[in-house]
Amino acid sequence: MLRLNFLILWAAAASLFASALPISDVSEEEINTPTPEPKKTFWKSFNPNTDFRNRNFNTISRIYNLTVYPNQVPILTFGGAAFVPKGLFAQNVVGRVDPVGNFTGFEHSIEYFFALSPLPQANPSSAAITSYKIVEFSSECRDIAASVVYLYTSVVNPGSPDHGKPLPPLKQVAFWKFNKEGEVEKYDAWIPNLNSWVTRTTMASLGNPEFQLESIRQICYGTQARCYGPNQQWDSIEDCVVGLAKKNYGTYDEAWGDNVVCRTIHLVLTQTRPDVHCPHVGPTGGGKCVDVEYPENYFSDKWLYEEETGETFVCK
């Protein structure tokens, strides 16, 4: 029989991203810890005051630095732009992250990059991103760059014998487009093998029907706790369980659909903007957790970037 903590959404990425524990369980010291800026990188053959390669590299580095625990805590706790340094994302930024979805606007983008970064208090593995390394980078023109980053995860549980134990890393491949001010205005990113990372980190049996049903119950507990009043989506926990049990469970390599996995990802975002994200965990999926026929949306470059396909991330 599965033994699941009823305070934790023990559902693969839900067990990493979407805890029913309030964010107030994070210590005040962690919330108030200033976000350390990563050390800037300069290539000796270029002027650091004018070189766009340095500028683009450092912008990307600062973005990933905010995924490292506890740097993301103030953003998740208080939400919004106040805790995101200026100069990273343009207000009109748009992008795609496969296998999660499309994101339009500043708030949606910072929620994906920072609010979904796992909190160790929110998952049974005590997993968190604790460091990163940009292992590949190229920027041959002022407004375009490409990068590969390794996000290293480990156990964060002071006092535990496993504290600091390395966990499997994540990888993200991305193309970036910058505006004249050096802010990211468009991006196209991919996280390969996300489902394997989730199962290795949580040891979850995603295909086990008993596991799926129990994880649905935990998701429904969290949904009812966060989505109430004008944001309520289900009449009761049991109504939610019955509704989600009829849906495809899904995998984290294809989290873009009318499935349970998609709702585990969007449940964590109900902490930042419940009025926006509660519909995504409800019966209809609120336009986010909805079935999308391949290749629709996966190749919607002209609609998303408002440029002809193949023109967005090309030096001109």
PDB file of C-alpha atoms in Angstrom:
ATOM      1  CA  MET A   1       0.000   0.000   0.000  1.00  0.00           C
ATOM      2  CA  LEU A   2       1.289   3.444  -0.872  1.00  0.00           C
ATOM      3  CA  ARG A   3       2.291   5.559   2.096  1.00  0.00           C
ATOM      4  CA  LEU A   4       1.829   9.175   1.058  1.00  0.00           C
ATOM      5  CA  ASN A   5       2.183  12.229   3.243  1.00  0.00           C
ATOM      6  CA  PHE A   6      -1.205  13.920   3.161  1.00  0.00           C
ATOM      7  CA  LEU A   7       0.486  17.307   3.421  1.00  0.00           C
ATOM      8  CA  ILE A   8       2.458  16.746   0.231  1.00  0.00           C
ATOM      9  CA  LEU A   9       1.274  16.347  -3.334  1.00  0.00           C
ATOM     10  CA  TRP A  10       3.094  13.079  -3.839  1.00  0.00           C
ATOM     11  CA  ALA A  11       2.620  12.967  -7.570  1.00  0.00           C
ATOM     12  CA  ALA A  12       5.869  12.988  -9.492  1.00  0.00           C
ATOM     13  CA  ALA A  13       6.488  16.627 -10.382  1.00  0.00           C
ATOM     14  CA  ALA A  14       3.743  17.491  -7.942  1.00  0.00           C
ATOM     15  CA  SER A  15       5.965  15.954  -5.322  1.00  0.00           C
ATOM     16  CA  LEU A  16       8.706  18.291  -6.490  1.00  0.00           C
ATOM     17  CA  PHE A  17       6.752  21.378  -7.424  1.00  0.00           C
ATOM     18  CA  ALA A  18       3.315  21.439  -5.813  1.00  0.00           C
ATOM     19  CA  SER A  19       3.209  21.076  -2.060  1.00  0.00           C
ATOM     20  CA  ALA A  20       0.110  21.671  -0.004  1.00  0.00           C
ATOM     21  CA  LEU A  21       2.427  23.094   2.640  1.00  0.00           C
ATOM     22  CA  PRO A  22       2.143  26.885   2.857  1.00  0.00           C
ATOM     23  CA  ILE A  23       5.131  28.862   1.711  1.00  0.00           C
ATOM     24  CA  SER A  24       5.257  30.332   5.211  1.00  0.00           C
ATOM     25  CA  ASP A  25       6.964  27.059   6.219  1.00  0.00           C
ATOM     26  CA  VAL A  26      10.063  28.445   4.526  1.00  0.00           C
ATOM     27  CA  SER A  27      12.144  30.224   7.144  1.00  0.00           C
ATOM     28  CA  GLU A  28      12.146  34.013   7.353  1.00  0.00           C
ATOM     29  CA  GLU A  29      15.930  33.915   7.008  1.00  0.00           C
ATOM     30  CA  GLU A  30      15.618  32.131   3.650  1.00  0.00           C
ATOM     31  CA  ILE A  31      12.979  34.584   2.423  1.00  0.00           C
ATOM     32  CA  ASN A  32      15.089  37.591   3.378  1.00  0.00           C
ATOM     33  CA  THR A  33      18.374  36.220   2.056  1.00  0.00           C
ATOM     34  CA  PRO A  34      19.534  38.585  -0.719  1.00  0.00           C
ATOM     35  CA  THR A  35      19.872  36.931  -4.098  1.00  0.00           C
ATOM     36  CA  PRO A  36      23.597  36.681  -4.817  1.00  0.00           C
ATOM     37  CA  GLU A  37      24.514  37.830  -8.294  1.00  0.00           C
ATOM     38  CA  PRO A  38      26.543  35.249 -10.247  1.00  0.00           C
ATOM     39  CA  LYS A  39      30.111  36.134 -11.070  1.00  0.00           C
ATOM     40  CA  LYS A  40      30.196  37.881 -14.433  1.00  0.00           C
ATOM     41  CA  THR A  41      32.142  36.271 -17.239  1.00  0.00           C
ATOM     42  CA  PHE A  42      34.302  38.231 -19.666  1.00  0.00           C
ATOM     43  CA  TRP A  43      36.304  37.053 -22.657  1.00  0.00           C
ATOM     44  CA  LYS A  44      39.740  38.656 -22.687  1.00  0.00           C
ATOM     45  CA  SER A  45      39.597  39.570 -26.363  1.00  0.00           C
ATOM     46  CA  PHE A  46      36.514  41.760 -25.952  1.00  0.00           C
ATOM     47  CA  ASN A  47      35.690  45.000 -24.171  1.00  0.00           C
ATOM     48  CA  PRO A  48      33.415  44.092 -21.212  1.00  0.00           C
ATOM     49  CA  ASN A  49      31.662  47.460 -21.481  1.00  0.00           C
ATOM     50  CA  THR A  50      30.501  46.971 -25.062  1.00  0.00           C
ATOM     51  CA  ASP A  51      30.677  43.262 -25.862  1.00  0.00           C
ATOM     52  CA  PHE A  52      27.214  41.834 -26.496  1.00  0.00           C
ATOM     53  CA  ARG A  53      28.473  38.283 -25.890  1.00  0.00           C
ATOM     54  CA  ASN A  54      29.303  39.130 -22.293  1.00  0.00           C
ATOM     55  CA  ARG A  55      26.012  40.942 -21.855  1.00  0.00           C
ATOM     56  CA  ASN A  56      23.926  38.074 -23.240  1.00  0.00           C
ATOM     57  CA  PHE A  57      25.851  35.412 -21.331  1.00  0.00           C
ATOM     58  CA  ASN A  58      25.504  37.288 -18.055  1.00  0.00           C
ATOM     59  CA  THR A  59      21.770  37.890 -18.565  1.00  0.00           C
ATOM     60  CA  ILE A  60      21.198  34.172 -19.128  1.00  0.00           C
ATOM     61  CA  SER A  61      23.389  33.346 -16.134  1.00  0.00           C
ATOM     62  CA  ARG A  62      21.418  35.712 -13.882  1.00  0.00           C
ATOM     63  CA  ILE A  63      18.156  34.086 -15.004  1.00  0.00           C
ATOM     64  CA  TYR A  64      19.332  30.591 -14.081  1.00  0.00           C
ATOM     65  CA  ASN A  65      20.815  31.875 -10.827  1.00  0.00           C
ATOM     66  CA  LEU A  66      17.272  32.698  -9.704  1.00  0.00           C
ATOM     67  CA  THR A  67      16.281  29.032 -10.069  1.00  0.00           C
ATOM     68  CA  VAL A  68      18.842  28.067  -7.403  1.00  0.00           C
ATOM     69  CA  TYR A  69      17.389  27.561  -3.927  1.00  0.00           C
ATOM     70  CA  PRO A  70      16.690  29.749  -1.946  1.00  0.00           C
ATOM     71  CA  ASN A  71      16.978  32.536  -4.541  1.00  0.00           C
ATOM     72  CA  GLN A  72      13.493  31.810  -5.902  1.00  0.00           C
ATOM     73  CA  VAL A  73      11.789  31.887  -2.480  1.00  0.00           C
ATOM     74  CA  PRO A  74      10.891  35.622  -2.397  1.00  0.00           C
ATOM     75  CA  ILE A  75       9.418  35.398  -5.910  1.00  0.00           C
ATOM     76  CA  LEU A  76       7.267  32.407  -4.978  1.00  0.00           C
ATOM     77  CA  THR A  77       6.331  33.826  -1.573  1.00  0.00           C
ATOM     78  CA  PHE A  78       5.367  37.334  -2.606  1.00  0.00           C
ATOM     79  CA  GLY A  79       4.932  36.950  -6.367  1.00  0.00           C
ATOM     80  CA  GLY A  80       5.344  39.480  -9.138  1.00  0.00           C
ATOM     81  CA  ALA A  81       8.108  41.588 -10.579  1.00  0.00           C
ATOM     82  CA  ALA A  82       9.293  43.273  -7.383  1.00  0.00           C
ATOM     83  CA  PHE A  83      11.717  40.443  -6.612  1.00  0.00           C
ATOM     84  CA  VAL A  84      12.974  39.900 -10.165  1.00  0.00           C
ATOM     85  CA  PRO A  85      15.965  42.128 -10.998  1.00  0.00           C
ATOM     86  CA  LYS A  86      15.463  44.555 -13.843  1.00  0.00           C
ATOM     87  CA  GLY A  87      17.081  43.817 -17.161  1.00  0.00           C
ATOM     88  CA  LEU A  88      16.292  40.093 -17.387  1.00  0.00           C
ATOM     89  CA  PHE A  89      12.933  39.859 -19.177  1.00  0.00           C
ATOM     90  CA  ALA A  90      11.085  42.450 -21.247  1.00  0.00           C
ATOM     91  CA  GLN A  91       7.522  43.228 -20.211  1.00  0.00           C
ATOM     92  CA  ASN A  92       6.226  41.848 -23.518  1.00  0.00           C
ATOM     93  CA  VAL A  93       8.357  38.676 -23.420  1.00  0.00           C
ATOM     94  CA  VAL A  94       6.941  35.539 -25.055  1.00  0.00           C
ATOM     95  CA  GLY A  95       8.297  32.033 -25.275  1.00  0.00           C
ATOM     96  CA  ARG A  96       7.838  28.294 -25.420  1.00  0.00           C
ATOM     97  CA  VAL A  97       9.161  25.636 -23.056  1.00  0.00           C
ATOM     98  CA  ASP A  98       8.734  22.090 -24.291  1.00  0.00           C
ATOM     99  CA  PRO A  99       7.165  19.975 -22.751  1.00  0.00           C
ATOM    100  CA  VAL A 100       5.272  22.521 -20.610  1.00  0.00           C
ATOM    101  CA  GLY A 101       3.714  25.047 -23.004  1.00  0.00           C
ATOM    102  CA  ASN A 102       3.670  28.592 -24.393  1.00  0.00           C
ATOM    103  CA  PHE A 103       4.076  31.647 -22.171  1.00  0.00           C
ATOM    104  CA  THR A 104       3.016  35.182 -23.054  1.00  0.00           C
ATOM    105  CA  GLY A 105       3.950  38.203 -20.971  1.00  0.00           C
ATOM    106  CA  PHE A 106       6.320  38.977 -18.124  1.00  0.00           C
ATOM    107  CA  GLU A 107       4.346  37.357 -15.274  1.00  0.00           C
ATOM    108  CA  HIS A 108       3.850  34.047 -17.082  1.00  0.00           C
ATOM    109  CA  SER A 109       7.528  33.831 -18.000  1.00  0.00           C
ATOM    110  CA  ILE A 110       8.922  34.570 -14.545  1.00  0.00           C
ATOM    111  CA  GLU A 111       6.453  32.100 -13.027  1.00  0.00           C
ATOM    112  CA  TYR A 112       7.747  29.345 -15.279  1.00  0.00           C
ATOM    113  CA  PHE A 113      11.439  30.064 -14.761  1.00  0.00           C
ATOM    114  CA  PHE A 114      11.373  30.817 -11.042  1.00  0.00           C
ATOM    115  CA  ALA A 115       8.129  29.759  -9.308  1.00  0.00           C
ATOM    116  CA  LEU A 116       8.366  26.190 -10.636  1.00  0.00           C
ATOM    117  CA  SER A 117      11.874  25.721  -9.258  1.00  0.00           C
ATOM    118  CA  PRO A 118      11.425  23.025  -6.561  1.00  0.00           C
ATOM    119  CA  LEU A 119      11.408  23.826  -2.857  1.00  0.00           C
ATOM    120  CA  PRO A 120      13.030  21.172  -0.632  1.00  0.00           C
ATOM    121  CA  GLN A 121      10.294  21.622   2.000  1.00  0.00           C
ATOM    122  CA  ALA A 122       7.698  20.771  -0.632  1.00  0.00           C
ATOM    123  CA  ASN A 123       8.759  17.285  -1.671  1.00  0.00           C
ATOM    124  CA  PRO A 124       9.626  14.017   0.088  1.00  0.00           C
ATOM    125  CA  SER A 125      13.042  13.868  -1.587  1.00  0.00           C
ATOM    126  CA  SER A 126      13.982  17.325  -0.182  1.00  0.00           C
ATOM    127  CA  ALA A 127      15.201  18.064  -3.707  1.00  0.00           C
ATOM    128  CA  ALA A 128      16.245  21.524  -4.867  1.00  0.00           C
ATOM    129  CA  ILE A 129      18.364  23.081  -7.585  1.00  0.00           C
ATOM    130  CA  THR A 130      21.558  23.982  -5.749  1.00  0.00           C
ATOM    131  CA  SER A 131      23.838  25.059  -8.591  1.00  0.00           C
ATOM    132  CA  TYR A 132      23.977  25.420 -12.357  1.00  0.00           C
ATOM    133  CA  LYS A 133      26.522  25.564 -15.148  1.00  0.00           C
ATOM    134  CA  ILE A 134      26.151  26.957 -18.643  1.00  0.00           C
ATOM    135  CA  VAL A 135      28.047  24.256 -20.511  1.00  0.00           C
ATOM    136  CA  GLU A 136      27.460  25.536 -24.044  1.00  0.00           C
ATOM    137  CA  PHE A 137      26.946  29.107 -25.221  1.00  0.00           C
ATOM    138  CA  SER A 138      27.064  30.975 -28.509  1.00  0.00           C
ATOM    139  CA  SER A 139      26.129  34.540 -29.430  1.00  0.00           C
ATOM    140  CA  GLU A 140      27.378  35.716 -32.796  1.00  0.00           C
ATOM    141  CA  CYS A 141      25.132  38.766 -33.044  1.00  0.00           C
ATOM    142  CA  ARG A 142      23.801  41.315 -30.594  1.00  0.00           C
ATOM    143  CA  ASP A 143      20.227  40.064 -30.287  1.00  0.00           C
ATOM    144  CA  ILE A 144      20.559  36.246 -30.531  1.00  0.00           C
ATOM    145  CA  ALA A 145      22.100  33.601 -28.266  1.00  0.00           C
ATOM    146  CA  ALA A 146      21.908  29.844 -27.746  1.00  0.00           C
ATOM    147  CA  SER A 147      22.732  27.981 -24.557  1.00  0.00           C
ATOM    148  CA  VAL A 148      22.753  24.631 -22.800  1.00  0.00           C
ATOM    149  CA  VAL A 149      22.586  24.657 -19.011  1.00  0.00           C
ATOM    150  CA  TYR A 150      22.944  21.859 -16.475  1.00  0.00           C
ATOM    151  CA  LEU A 151      20.814  22.401 -13.372  1.00  0.00           C
ATOM    152  CA  TYR A 152      22.388  20.414 -10.544  1.00  0.00           C
ATOM    153  CA  THR A 153      20.030  19.182  -7.830  1.00  0.00           C
ATOM    154  CA  SER A 154      20.742  17.808  -4.388  1.00  0.00           C
ATOM    155  CA  VAL A 155      19.105  17.074  -1.046  1.00  0.00           C
ATOM    156  CA  VAL A 156      18.575  20.191   1.083  1.00  0.00           C
ATOM    157  CA  ASN A 157      17.700  19.001   4.576  1.00  0.00           C
ATOM    158  CA  PRO A 158      20.052  20.395   7.248  1.00  0.00           C
ATOM    159  CA  GLY A 159      20.565  17.897  10.052  1.00  0.00           C
ATOM    160  CA  SER A 160      19.808  14.926   7.822  1.00  0.00           C
ATOM    161  CA  PRO A 161      22.616  12.497   6.924  1.00  0.00           C
ATOM    162  CA  ASP A 162      21.557  12.931   3.275  1.00  0.00           C
ATOM    163  CA  HIS A 163      21.953  16.726   3.332  1.00  0.00           C
ATOM    164  CA  GLY A 164      23.993  17.704   0.278  1.00  0.00           C
ATOM    165  CA  LYS A 165      23.576  14.315  -1.418  1.00  0.00           C
ATOM    166  CA  PRO A 166      23.681  14.806  -5.212  1.00  0.00           C
ATOM    167  CA  LEU A 167      20.520  13.995  -7.158  1.00  0.00           C
ATOM    168  CA  PRO A 168      20.123  13.643 -10.935  1.00  0.00           C
ATOM    169  CA  PRO A 169      20.664  16.917 -12.842  1.00  0.00           C
ATOM    170  CA  LEU A 170      18.289  18.603 -15.267  1.00  0.00           C
ATOM    171  CA  LYS A 171      19.231  19.965 -18.668  1.00  0.00           C
ATOM    172  CA  GLN A 172      17.726  22.852 -20.610  1.00  0.00           C
ATOM    173  CA  VAL A 173      18.514  23.797 -24.201  1.00  0.00           C
ATOM    174  CA  ALA A 174      17.398  27.288 -25.203  1.00  0.00           C
ATOM    175  CA  PHE A 175      17.476  29.936 -27.910  1.00  0.00           C
ATOM    176  CA  TRP A 176      17.144  33.569 -26.816  1.00  0.00           C
ATOM    177  CA  LYS A 177      16.327  36.865 -28.505  1.00  0.00           C
ATOM    178  CA  PHE A 178      17.184  40.166 -26.802  1.00  0.00           C
ATOM    179  CA  ASN A 179      15.800  43.668 -27.283  1.00  0.00           C
ATOM    180  CA  LYS A 180      17.927  46.819 -27.594  1.00  0.00           C
ATOM    181  CA  GLU A 181      18.099  47.120 -23.796  1.00  0.00           C
ATOM    182  CA  GLY A 182      19.538  43.611 -23.502  1.00  0.00           C
ATOM    183  CA  GLU A 183      16.370  42.076 -22.014  1.00  0.00           C
ATOM    184  CA  VAL A 184      15.046  38.712 -23.183  1.00  0.00           C
ATOM    185  CA  GLU A 185      12.007  39.318 -25.364  1.00  0.00           C
ATOM    186  CA  LYS A 186      11.642  35.850 -26.948  1.00  0.00           C
ATOM    187  CA  TYR A 187      12.831  32.356 -26.051  1.00  0.00           C
ATOM    188  CA  ASP A 188      12.406  28.773 -27.232  1.00  0.00           C
ATOM    189  CA  ALA A 189      13.530  26.153 -24.692  1.00  0.00           C
ATOM    190  CA  TRP A 190      13.453  22.397 -24.234  1.00  0.00           C
ATOM    191  CA  ILE A 191      13.903  20.185 -21.159  1.00  0.00           C
ATOM    192  CA  PRO A 192      14.853  16.687 -22.375  1.00  0.00           C
ATOM    193  CA  ASN A 193      14.128  13.583 -20.293  1.00  0.00           C
ATOM    194  CA  LEU A 194      11.992  15.433 -17.739  1.00  0.00           C
ATOM    195  CA  ASN A 195       9.924  12.331 -17.006  1.00  0.00           C
ATOM    196  CA  SER A 196      13.064  10.292 -16.292  1.00  0.00           C
ATOM    197  CA  TRP A 197      14.340  12.996 -13.953  1.00  0.00           C
ATOM    198  CA  VAL A 198      11.056  13.025 -12.028  1.00  0.00           C
ATOM    199  CA  THR A 199      10.911   9.252 -11.617  1.00  0.00           C
ATOM    200  CA  ARG A 200      14.599   8.946 -10.656  1.00  0.00           C
ATOM    201  CA  THR A 201      14.378  11.792  -8.148  1.00  0.00           C
ATOM    202  CA  THR A 202      11.092  10.758  -6.515  1.00  0.00           C
ATOM    203  CA  MET A 203      11.203   6.987  -7.177  1.00  0.00           C
ATOM    204  CA  ALA A 204       7.561   7.372  -8.218  1.00  0.00           C
ATOM    205  CA  SER A 205       5.776   4.603 -10.138  1.00  0.00           C
ATOM    206  CA  LEU A 206       3.852   6.835 -12.509  1.00  0.00           C
ATOM    207  CA  GLY A 207       2.250   3.932 -14.356  1.00  0.00           C
ATOM    208  CA  ASN A 208       0.933   2.257 -11.193  1.00  0.00           C
ATOM    209  CA  PRO A 209      -2.887   2.717 -11.025  1.00  0.00           C
ATOM    210  CA  GLU A 210      -2.832   2.710  -7.218  1.00  0.00           C
ATOM    211  CA  PHE A 211      -0.172   5.407  -7.202  1.00  0.00           C
ATOM    212  CA  GLN A 212      -2.093   7.461  -9.750  1.00  0.00           C
ATOM    213  CA  LEU A 213      -5.327   7.362  -7.742  1.00  0.00           C
ATOM    214  CA  GLU A 214      -3.643   8.293  -4.470  1.00  0.00           C
ATOM    215  CA  SER A 215      -1.708  11.110  -6.123  1.00  0.00           C
ATOM    216  CA  ILE A 216      -4.959  12.440  -7.616  1.00  0.00           C
ATOM    217  CA  ARG A 217      -6.404  12.587  -4.105  1.00  0.00           C
ATOM    218  CA  GLN A 218      -3.434  14.647  -2.936  1.00  0.00           C
ATOM    219  CA  ILE A 219      -3.770  17.005  -5.910  1.00  0.00           C
ATOM    220  CA  CYS A 220      -7.442  17.473  -5.067  1.00  0.00           C
ATOM    221  CA  TYR A 221      -6.653  18.234  -1.417  1.00  0.00           C
ATOM    222  CA  GLY A 222      -4.234  20.927  -2.588  1.00  0.00           C
ATOM    223  CA  THR A 223      -6.659  22.311  -5.158  1.00  0.00           C
ATOM    224  CA  GLN A 224      -9.480  22.676  -2.639  1.00  0.00           C
ATOM    225  CA  ALA A 225      -7.105  24.302  -0.131  1.00  0.00           C
ATOM    226  CA  ARG A 226      -5.898  26.935  -2.607  1.00  0.00           C
ATOM    227  CA  CYS A 227      -8.811  27.465  -4.987  1.00  0.00           C
ATOM    228  CA  TYR A 228     -11.831  28.658  -3.033  1.00  0.00           C
ATOM    229  CA  GLY A 229     -14.412  31.424  -3.176  1.00  0.00           C
ATOM    230  CA  PRO A 230     -14.455  32.961  -6.670  1.00  0.00           C
ATOM    231  CA  ASN A 231     -11.547  30.675  -7.663  1.00  0.00           C
ATOM    232  CA  GLN A 232     -13.233  27.384  -6.676  1.00  0.00           C
ATOM    233  CA  GLN A 233     -13.116  24.745  -9.421  1.00  0.00           C
ATOM    234  CA  TRP A 234     -14.669  21.627  -7.883  1.00  0.00           C
ATOM    235  CA  ASP A 235     -17.680  21.141  -5.606  1.00  0.00           C
ATOM    236  CA  SER A 236     -15.691  18.900  -3.270  1.00  0.00           C
ATOM    237  CA  ILE A 237     -12.540  16.802  -2.979  1.00  0.00           C
ATOM    238  CA  GLU A 238     -14.466  13.721  -4.067  1.00  0.00           C
ATOM    239  CA  ASP A 239     -15.899  15.587  -7.058  1.00  0.00           C
ATOM    240  CA  CYS A 240     -12.332  16.482  -8.018  1.00  0.00           C
ATOM    241  CA  VAL A 241     -11.095  12.898  -7.565  1.00  0.00           C
ATOM    242  CA  VAL A 242     -13.883  11.491  -9.730  1.00  0.00           C
ATOM    243  CA  GLY A 243     -13.268  14.113 -12.420  1.00  0.00           C
ATOM    244  CA  LEU A 244      -9.480  13.703 -12.592  1.00  0.00           C
ATOM    245  CA  ALA A 245      -9.649   9.899 -12.433  1.00  0.00           C
ATOM    246  CA  LYS A 246     -11.459   9.989 -15.781  1.00  0.00           C
ATOM    247  CA  LYS A 247      -8.626  11.921 -17.420  1.00  0.00           C
ATOM    248  CA  ASN A 248      -5.387  10.648 -18.900  1.00  0.00           C
ATOM    249  CA  TYR A 249      -2.653  10.669 -16.237  1.00  0.00           C
ATOM    250  CA  GLY A 250       0.039  11.799 -18.693  1.00  0.00           C
ATOM    251  CA  THR A 251       3.827  11.939 -18.473  1.00  0.00           C
ATOM    252  CA  TYR A 252       6.277  14.748 -17.799  1.00  0.00           C
ATOM    253  CA  ASP A 253       7.724  14.441 -21.288  1.00  0.00           C
ATOM    254  CA  GLU A 254       4.343  15.600 -22.598  1.00  0.00           C
ATOM    255  CA  ALA A 255       2.887  17.743 -19.830  1.00  0.00           C
ATOM    256  CA  TRP A 256       0.970  19.893 -22.291  1.00  0.00           C
ATOM    257  CA  GLY A 257      -2.542  18.442 -22.329  1.00  0.00           C
ATOM    258  CA  ASP A 258      -5.807  17.714 -20.540  1.00  0.00           C
ATOM    259  CA  ASN A 259      -4.157  15.366 -18.076  1.00  0.00           C
ATOM    260  CA  VAL A 260      -3.271  15.012 -14.408  1.00  0.00           C
ATOM    261  CA  VAL A 261       0.431  15.741 -14.901  1.00  0.00           C
ATOM    262  CA  CYS A 262      -0.309  19.165 -16.390  1.00  0.00           C
ATOM    263  CA  ARG A 263      -2.403  20.022 -13.341  1.00  0.00           C
ATOM    264  CA  THR A 264       0.401  19.065 -10.946  1.00  0.00           C
ATOM    265  CA  ILE A 265       2.581  21.699 -12.607  1.00  0.00           C
ATOM    266  CA  HIS A 266      -0.058  24.414 -12.612  1.00  0.00           C
ATOM    267  CA  LEU A 267      -1.135  23.699  -9.039  1.00  0.00           C
ATOM    268  CA  VAL A 268       2.074  25.213  -7.679  1.00  0.00           C
ATOM    269  CA  LEU A 269       1.361  28.422  -9.606  1.00  0.00           C
ATOM    270  CA  THR A 270      -1.931  28.833  -7.747  1.00  0.00           C
ATOM    271  CA  GLN A 271       0.247  30.029  -4.859  1.00  0.00           C
ATOM    272  CA  THR A 272       1.315  33.103  -6.812  1.00  0.00           C
ATOM    273  CA  ARG A 273      -1.833  34.029  -8.766  1.00  0.00           C
ATOM    274  CA  PRO A 274      -4.824  31.835  -7.854  1.00  0.00           C
ATOM    275  CA  ASP A 275      -7.212  33.931  -9.945  1.00  0.00           C
ATOM    276  CA  VAL A 276      -5.161  33.115 -13.048  1.00  0.00           C
ATOM    277  CA  HIS A 277      -4.059  29.541 -12.373  1.00  0.00           C
ATOM    278  CA  CYS A 278      -6.946  27.895 -10.497  1.00  0.00           C
ATOM    279  CA  PRO A 279      -8.888  27.420 -13.764  1.00  0.00           C
ATOM    280  CA  HIS A 280      -5.898  25.458 -15.104  1.00  0.00           C
ATOM    281  CA  VAL A 281      -6.320  22.786 -12.403  1.00  0.00           C
ATOM    282  CA  GLY A 282     -10.104  22.648 -12.786  1.00  0.00           C
ATOM    283  CA  PRO A 283     -12.373  20.447 -14.920  1.00  0.00           C
ATOM    284  CA  THR A 284     -11.798  22.306 -18.206  1.00  0.00           C
ATOM    285  CA  GLY A 285      -8.073  23.015 -17.839  1.00  0.00           C
ATOM    286  CA  GLY A 286      -8.700  26.740 -18.291  1.00  0.00           C
ATOM    287  CA  GLY A 287      -7.063  26.924 -21.714  1.00  0.00           C
ATOM    288  CA  LYS A 288      -3.717  25.603 -20.402  1.00  0.00           C
ATOM    289  CA  CYS A 289      -4.283  21.966 -19.425  1.00  0.00           C
ATOM    290  CA  VAL A 290      -6.173  21.168 -22.607  1.00  0.00           C
ATOM    291  CA  ASP A 291      -5.487  18.649 -25.327  1.00  0.00           C
ATOM    292  CA  VAL A 292      -3.464  20.052 -28.202  1.00  0.00           C
ATOM    293  CA  GLU A 293      -3.269  18.045 -31.387  1.00  0.00           C
ATOM    294  CA  TYR A 294       0.281  17.590 -32.643  1.00  0.00           C
ATOM    295  CA  PRO A 295       1.741  19.637 -34.340  1.00  0.00           C
ATOM    296  CA  GLU A 296      -0.655  22.456 -33.340  1.00  0.00           C
ATOM    297  CA  ASN A 297       1.007  24.923 -30.896  1.00  0.00           C
ATOM    298  CA  TYR A 298       4.284  22.995 -31.019  1.00  0.00           C
ATOM    299  CA  PHE A 299       5.071  24.787 -34.285  1.00  0.00           C
ATOM    300  CA  SER A 300       3.040  27.964 -33.760  1.00  0.00           C
ATOM    301  CA  ASP A 301       6.067  30.221 -34.265  1.00  0.00           C
ATOM    302  CA  LYS A 302       4.315  32.788 -36.451  1.00  0.00           C
ATOM    303  CA  TRP A 303       1.495  33.243 -33.933  1.00  0.00           C
ATOM    304  CA  LEU A 304       3.714  33.205 -30.833  1.00  0.00           C
ATOM    305  CA  TYR A 305       6.686  35.240 -32.043  1.00  0.00           C
ATOM    306  CA  GLU A 306       4.853  37.314 -34.674  1.00  0.00           C
ATOM    307  CA  GLU A 307       7.580  36.524 -37.197  1.00  0.00           C
ATOM    308  CA  GLU A 308       7.812  34.147 -40.099  1.00  0.00           C
ATOM    309  CA  THR A 309       8.842  30.629 -39.099  1.00  0.00           C
ATOM    310  CA  GLY A 310      12.621  30.346 -39.014  1.00  0.00           C
ATOM    311  CA  GLU A 311      13.240  34.093 -38.656  1.00  0.00           C
ATOM    312  CA  THR A 312      13.116  34.644 -34.882  1.00  0.00           C
ATOM    313  CA  PHE A 313      16.400  33.184 -33.642  1.00  0.00           C
ATOM    314  CA  VAL A 314      18.576  33.894 -36.676  1.00  0.00           C
ATOM    315  CA  CYS A 315      21.325  36.525 -36.861  1.00  0.00           C
ATOM    316  CA  LYS A 316      20.524  39.097 -39.547  1.00  0.00           C
TER     317      LYS A 316
END
